[in-house]
Structure formats: C-alpha cells, structure tokens
Short mmCIF file of C-alpha atoms and ligand atoms in Angstrom, two decimals:
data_model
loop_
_atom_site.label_atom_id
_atom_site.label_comp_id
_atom_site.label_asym_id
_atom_site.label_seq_id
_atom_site.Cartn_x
_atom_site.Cartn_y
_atom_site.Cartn_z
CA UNK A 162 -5.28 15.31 -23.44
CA UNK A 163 -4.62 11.27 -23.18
CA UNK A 164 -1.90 10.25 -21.03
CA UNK A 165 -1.16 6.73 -21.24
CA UNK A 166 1.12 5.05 -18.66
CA UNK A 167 2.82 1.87 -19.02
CA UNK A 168 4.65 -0.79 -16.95
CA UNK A 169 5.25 -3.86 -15.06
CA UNK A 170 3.24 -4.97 -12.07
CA UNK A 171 4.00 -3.34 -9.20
CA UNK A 172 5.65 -0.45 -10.51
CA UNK A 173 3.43 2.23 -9.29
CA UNK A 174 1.91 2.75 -12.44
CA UNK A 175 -2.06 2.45 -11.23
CA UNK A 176 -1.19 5.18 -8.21
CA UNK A 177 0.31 7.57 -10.77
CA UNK A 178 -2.30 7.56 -13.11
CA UNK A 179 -4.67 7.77 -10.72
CA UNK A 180 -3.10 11.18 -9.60
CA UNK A 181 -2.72 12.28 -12.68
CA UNK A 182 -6.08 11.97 -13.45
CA UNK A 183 -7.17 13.70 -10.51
CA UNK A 184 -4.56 16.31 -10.82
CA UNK A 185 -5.93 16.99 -14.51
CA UNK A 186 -9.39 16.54 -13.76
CA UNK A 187 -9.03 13.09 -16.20
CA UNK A 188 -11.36 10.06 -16.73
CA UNK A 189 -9.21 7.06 -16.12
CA UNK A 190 -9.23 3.44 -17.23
CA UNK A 191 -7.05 0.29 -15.78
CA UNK A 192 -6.95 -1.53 -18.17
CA UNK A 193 -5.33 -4.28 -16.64
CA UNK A 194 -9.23 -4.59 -15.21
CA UNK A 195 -10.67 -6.16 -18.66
CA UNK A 196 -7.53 -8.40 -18.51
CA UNK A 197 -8.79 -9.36 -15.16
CA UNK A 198 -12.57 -9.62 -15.37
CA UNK A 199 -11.89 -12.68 -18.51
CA UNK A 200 -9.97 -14.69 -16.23
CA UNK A 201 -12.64 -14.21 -13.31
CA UNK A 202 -14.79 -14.95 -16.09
CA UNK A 203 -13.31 -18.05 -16.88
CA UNK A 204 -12.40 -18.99 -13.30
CA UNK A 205 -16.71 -18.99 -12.23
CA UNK A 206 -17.38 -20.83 -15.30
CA UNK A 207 -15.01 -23.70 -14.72
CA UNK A 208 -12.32 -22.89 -17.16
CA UNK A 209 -8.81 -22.63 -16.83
CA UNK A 210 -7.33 -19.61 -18.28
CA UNK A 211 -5.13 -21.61 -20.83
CA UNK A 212 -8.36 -22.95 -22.67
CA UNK A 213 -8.22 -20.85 -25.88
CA UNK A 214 -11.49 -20.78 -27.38
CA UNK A 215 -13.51 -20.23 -23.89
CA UNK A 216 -11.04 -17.20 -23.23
CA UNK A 217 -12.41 -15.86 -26.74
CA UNK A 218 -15.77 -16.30 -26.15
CA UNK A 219 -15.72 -14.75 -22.68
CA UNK A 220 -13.95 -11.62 -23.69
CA UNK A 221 -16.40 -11.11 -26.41
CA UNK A 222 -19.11 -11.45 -24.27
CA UNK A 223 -17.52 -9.61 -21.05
CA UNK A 224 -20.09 -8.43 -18.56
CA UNK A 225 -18.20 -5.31 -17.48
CA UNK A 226 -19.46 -5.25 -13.97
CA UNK A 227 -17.10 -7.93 -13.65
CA UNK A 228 -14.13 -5.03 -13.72
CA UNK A 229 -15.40 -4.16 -10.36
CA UNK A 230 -14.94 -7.55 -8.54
CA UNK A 231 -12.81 -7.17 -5.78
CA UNK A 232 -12.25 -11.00 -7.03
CA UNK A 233 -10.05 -9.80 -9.91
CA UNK A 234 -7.47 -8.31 -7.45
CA UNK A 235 -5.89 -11.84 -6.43
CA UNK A 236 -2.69 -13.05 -7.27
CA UNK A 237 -4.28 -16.04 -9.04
CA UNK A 238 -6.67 -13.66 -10.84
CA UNK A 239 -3.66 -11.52 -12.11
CA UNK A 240 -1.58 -14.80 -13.90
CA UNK A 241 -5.13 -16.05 -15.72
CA UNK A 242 -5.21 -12.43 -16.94
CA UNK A 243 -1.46 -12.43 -17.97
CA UNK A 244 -1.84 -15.80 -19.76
CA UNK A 245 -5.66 -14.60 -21.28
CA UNK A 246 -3.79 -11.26 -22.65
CA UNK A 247 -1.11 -13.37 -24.32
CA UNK A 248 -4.26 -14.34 -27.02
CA UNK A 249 -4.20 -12.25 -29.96
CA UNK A 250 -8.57 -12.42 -30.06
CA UNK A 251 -8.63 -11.46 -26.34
CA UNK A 252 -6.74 -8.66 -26.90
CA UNK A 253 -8.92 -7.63 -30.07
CA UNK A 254 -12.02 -8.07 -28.10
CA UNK A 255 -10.96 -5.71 -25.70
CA UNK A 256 -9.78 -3.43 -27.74
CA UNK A 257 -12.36 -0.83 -28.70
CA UNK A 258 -13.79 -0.36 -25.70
CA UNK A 259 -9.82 1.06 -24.76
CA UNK A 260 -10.41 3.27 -27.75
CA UNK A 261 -13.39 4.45 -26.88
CA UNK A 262 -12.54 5.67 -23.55
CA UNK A 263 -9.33 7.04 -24.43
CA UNK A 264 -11.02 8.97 -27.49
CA UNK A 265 -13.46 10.82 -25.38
CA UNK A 266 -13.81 14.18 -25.54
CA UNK A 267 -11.11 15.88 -23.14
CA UNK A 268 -9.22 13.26 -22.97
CA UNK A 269 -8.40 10.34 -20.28
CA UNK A 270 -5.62 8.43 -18.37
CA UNK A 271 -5.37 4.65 -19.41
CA UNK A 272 -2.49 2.23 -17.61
CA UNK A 273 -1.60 -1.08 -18.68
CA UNK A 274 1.17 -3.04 -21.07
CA UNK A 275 0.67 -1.45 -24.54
CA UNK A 276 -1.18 2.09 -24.36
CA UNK A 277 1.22 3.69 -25.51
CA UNK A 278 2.43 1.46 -28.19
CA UNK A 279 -0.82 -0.42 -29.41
CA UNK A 280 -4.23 1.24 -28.11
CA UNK A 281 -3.11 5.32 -27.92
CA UNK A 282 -0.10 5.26 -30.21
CA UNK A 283 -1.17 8.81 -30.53
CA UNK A 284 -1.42 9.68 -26.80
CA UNK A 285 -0.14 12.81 -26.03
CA UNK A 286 1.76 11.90 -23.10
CA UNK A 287 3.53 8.42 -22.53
CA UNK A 288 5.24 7.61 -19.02
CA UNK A 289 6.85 4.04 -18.87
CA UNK A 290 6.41 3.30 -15.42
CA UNK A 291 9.43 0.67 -13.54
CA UNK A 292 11.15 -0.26 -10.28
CA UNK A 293 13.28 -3.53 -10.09
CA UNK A 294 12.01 -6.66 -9.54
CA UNK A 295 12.92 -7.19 -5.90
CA UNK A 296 10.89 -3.72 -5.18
CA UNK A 297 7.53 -4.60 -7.28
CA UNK A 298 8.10 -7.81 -5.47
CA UNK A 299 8.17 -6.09 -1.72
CA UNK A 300 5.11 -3.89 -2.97
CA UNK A 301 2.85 -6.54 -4.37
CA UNK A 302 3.52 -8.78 -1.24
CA UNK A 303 2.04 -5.94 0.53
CA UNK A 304 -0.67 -5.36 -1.53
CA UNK A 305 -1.90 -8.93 -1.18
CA UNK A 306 -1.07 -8.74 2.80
CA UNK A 307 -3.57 -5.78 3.44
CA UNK A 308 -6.17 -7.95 1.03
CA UNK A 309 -5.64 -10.75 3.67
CA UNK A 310 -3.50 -13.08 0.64
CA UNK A 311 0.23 -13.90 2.55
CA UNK A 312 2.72 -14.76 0.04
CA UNK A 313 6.96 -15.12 0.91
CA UNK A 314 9.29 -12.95 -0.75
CA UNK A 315 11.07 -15.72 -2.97
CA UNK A 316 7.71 -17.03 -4.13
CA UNK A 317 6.57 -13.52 -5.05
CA UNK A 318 9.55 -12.58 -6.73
CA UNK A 319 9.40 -16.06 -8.85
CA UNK A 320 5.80 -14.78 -9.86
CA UNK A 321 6.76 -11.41 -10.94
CA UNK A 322 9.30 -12.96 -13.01
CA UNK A 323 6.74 -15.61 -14.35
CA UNK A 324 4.48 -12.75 -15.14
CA UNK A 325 7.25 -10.15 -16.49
CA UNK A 326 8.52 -12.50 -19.60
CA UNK A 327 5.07 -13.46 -20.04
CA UNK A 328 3.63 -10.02 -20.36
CA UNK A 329 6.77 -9.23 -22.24
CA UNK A 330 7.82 -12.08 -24.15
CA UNK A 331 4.05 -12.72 -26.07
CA UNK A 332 3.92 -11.65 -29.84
CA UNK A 333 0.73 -9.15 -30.03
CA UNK A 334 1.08 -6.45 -27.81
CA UNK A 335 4.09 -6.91 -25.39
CA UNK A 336 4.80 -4.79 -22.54
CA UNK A 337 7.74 -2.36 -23.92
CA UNK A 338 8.28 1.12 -23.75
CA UNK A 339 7.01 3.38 -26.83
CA UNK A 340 9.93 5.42 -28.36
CA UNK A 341 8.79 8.29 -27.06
CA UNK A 342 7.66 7.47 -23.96
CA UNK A 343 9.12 9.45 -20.65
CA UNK A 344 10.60 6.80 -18.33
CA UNK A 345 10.00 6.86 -14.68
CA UNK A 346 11.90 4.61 -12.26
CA UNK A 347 10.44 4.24 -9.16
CA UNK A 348 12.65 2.12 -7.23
CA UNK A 349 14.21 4.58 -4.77
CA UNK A 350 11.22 6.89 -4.61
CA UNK A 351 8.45 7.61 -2.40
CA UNK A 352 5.23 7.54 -3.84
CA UNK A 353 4.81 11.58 -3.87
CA UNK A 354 8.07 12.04 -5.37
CA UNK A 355 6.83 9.57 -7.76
CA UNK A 356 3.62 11.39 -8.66
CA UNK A 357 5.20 14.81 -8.70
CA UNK A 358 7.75 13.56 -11.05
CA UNK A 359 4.61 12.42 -13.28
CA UNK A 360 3.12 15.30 -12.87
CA UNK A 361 6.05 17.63 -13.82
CA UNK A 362 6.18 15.34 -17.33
CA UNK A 363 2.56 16.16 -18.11
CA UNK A 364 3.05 19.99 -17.14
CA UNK A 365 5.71 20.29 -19.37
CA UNK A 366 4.22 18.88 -21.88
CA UNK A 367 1.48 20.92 -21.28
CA UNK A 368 3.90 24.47 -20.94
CA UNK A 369 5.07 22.98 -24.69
CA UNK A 370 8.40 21.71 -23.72
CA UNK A 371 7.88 18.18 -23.09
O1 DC B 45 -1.93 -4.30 -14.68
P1 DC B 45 -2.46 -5.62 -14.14
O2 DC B 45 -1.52 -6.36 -13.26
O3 DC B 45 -3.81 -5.46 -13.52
O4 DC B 45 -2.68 -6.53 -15.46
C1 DC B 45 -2.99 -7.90 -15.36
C2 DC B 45 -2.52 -8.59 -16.63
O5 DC B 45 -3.27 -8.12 -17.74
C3 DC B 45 -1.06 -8.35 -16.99
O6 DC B 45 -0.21 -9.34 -16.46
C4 DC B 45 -1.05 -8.38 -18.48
C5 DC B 45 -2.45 -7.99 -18.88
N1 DC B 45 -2.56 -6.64 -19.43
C6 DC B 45 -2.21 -6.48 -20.76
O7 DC B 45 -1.75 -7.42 -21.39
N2 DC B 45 -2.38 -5.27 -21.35
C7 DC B 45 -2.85 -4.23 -20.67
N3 DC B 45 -3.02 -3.05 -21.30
C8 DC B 45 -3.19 -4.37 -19.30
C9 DC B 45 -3.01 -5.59 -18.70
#
C-alpha cells in the first residue's frame, strides 16, 4: 500500500505520516528532507540557494547523509529548500530516488508538496494535509523554540506566507491537492484526533470503501 500525504508547512502532515506508517507497519520518506539536504548543500559550499546551476549540480550529486543533518531543520534551511524545489532539474534529480522508495515492495508513506500529484500519482491513498496560516504559524514557532531558534509571531506568519505562494505558485510540481485526495484540516484538532482521523481514511480504504 503507498499512502502519500500532502500539505503546507506546519500542517501536521510529517506527524501523521509518521503514525501511519507505524500504525501500518510502513517505510516512510520526508521528502521535504532531499529538498533540505541541497540547500544545506549549497549553504557549506558557499552558495546561495538562488544560484541555478550550483543547485543542479548539488542535487545530482546529493550525499544523502546530508538528509540526516539536524542542520536541515532551520528556518533558513527550509526557504533555500523552498526556493531550490522551485527548479525544474532539482526536482528531476530527486525524483527517482522518491520512486524508488515509494515502489518498494509493500508499500511506503511519503509526505511532501506533490506525492500525490507528481511522484505517486498512483498512490493508493492521498490525504491533503492543512490548518490555517495563523495555526502552522503558532506550530512552527514552536518547533523552532524547542530547537533553541526564537522567531515572533508576525515574522513567522510573513514566512509561511513567503513560503506558501512559493511552494504553490512555481510551475513544475506545485503544492495542490490531487483530485482524489482525502482532505484533512487540522486547525481545531489535537494531534490524536488528527492521526485517528488519518487513520480511519486508510482503514477504509483498506475495508474497500474509501
Ligand atoms: O516539508 P518541508 O517543509 O520539509 O519542505 C521544505 C521545502 O521543500 C518546501 O518548502 C518545498 C520543498 N518540497 C517540495 O517542493 N516537494 C516536496 N515533495 C517536499 C518538499
């Protein structure tokens, strides 16, 4: 089974897929991590994320270890991976090994901008993960808090909206919702609603009547 989940930052997506691949005994992939590990990439070479041809050349030559980083989980980290994923060669690089993992026998969880759509078109369960902006914006701020990064409210808020038309306004790839994708707004609910919610989409599909 491949369950691909989809969504803005700060939606919850990463902690649902997470339990849904330990709920279904899944492999699971973040994609958002490749996005990530080019723009570290770029960022200990010297290069700024908008340079076009060094973004290229360091997704095709990724050194994967680079996924694990705790580096890649800054806020400065996450806009050069926004503005490296808006490059049509970037995303190409990366793209196989996505395949790959999602192809493997069993199945997998993947989360990101365009599973659904672009990499797993065929996935066999699609959750578009939201929350509104002022939420993701509450969440992320904590996020960075407990990694020691303090950023205000307003400032956050102006980066998820930054980031949002970025990751949604680009031509290859843009975060949107597949057609037939379940969605799953988050705003108002705790994360274990959240997750059970996810998890009643995949056991339905599952049962045959999702
Ligand atoms: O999910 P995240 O915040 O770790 O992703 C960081 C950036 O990577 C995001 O702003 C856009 C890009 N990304 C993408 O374009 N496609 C994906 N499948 C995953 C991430």
């Amino acid at each position: 089974m491949i369950i691909a989940i989809d969504g803005p930052l700060a939606s919850g997506k990463g902690t649902i897929a997470r339990a849904l691949a330990a709920t279904f005994g899944l492999p699971y992939l973040d994609t958002g991590t490749l996005y990530r590990a080019v723009a570290l990439a770029m960022t200990d070479t010297g290069h700024a994320p908008e340079e076009t041809d060094r973004a290229i050349e360091a997704a095709r030559n990724l050194e994967i270890s680079l996924t694990c980083d705790p580096r890649i989980r800054t806020a400065a980290i996450g806009a050069g991976a926004s503005v490296v994923a808006a490059i049509p060669e970037v995303r190409q690089a990366l793209f196989a090994a996505q395949r790959e993992f999602a192809l493997q026998p069993g199945g997998a969880v993947l989360d990101g901008r365009d599973i659904g759509t672009v990499v797993c078109p065929e996935a066999d369960v699609k959750i578009f993960v939201t929350a509104d902006v002022e939420t993701r914006a509450r969440r992320r701020q904590d996020e960075l808090a407990a990694s020691g990064e303090m950023i205000g409210f307003d400032a956050m808020l102006e980066q998820l909206r930054i980031r949002d038309a970025r990751d949604s306004g680009r031509a290859d790839a843009p975060l949107a919702m597949a057609e037939d994708a379940h969605l799953l707004d988050t705003s108002t609910m705790s994360i274990d609603a959240a997750v059970n919610e996810a998890r009643a989409i995949v056991e339905a599909k599952q049962g045959g009547s999702g």
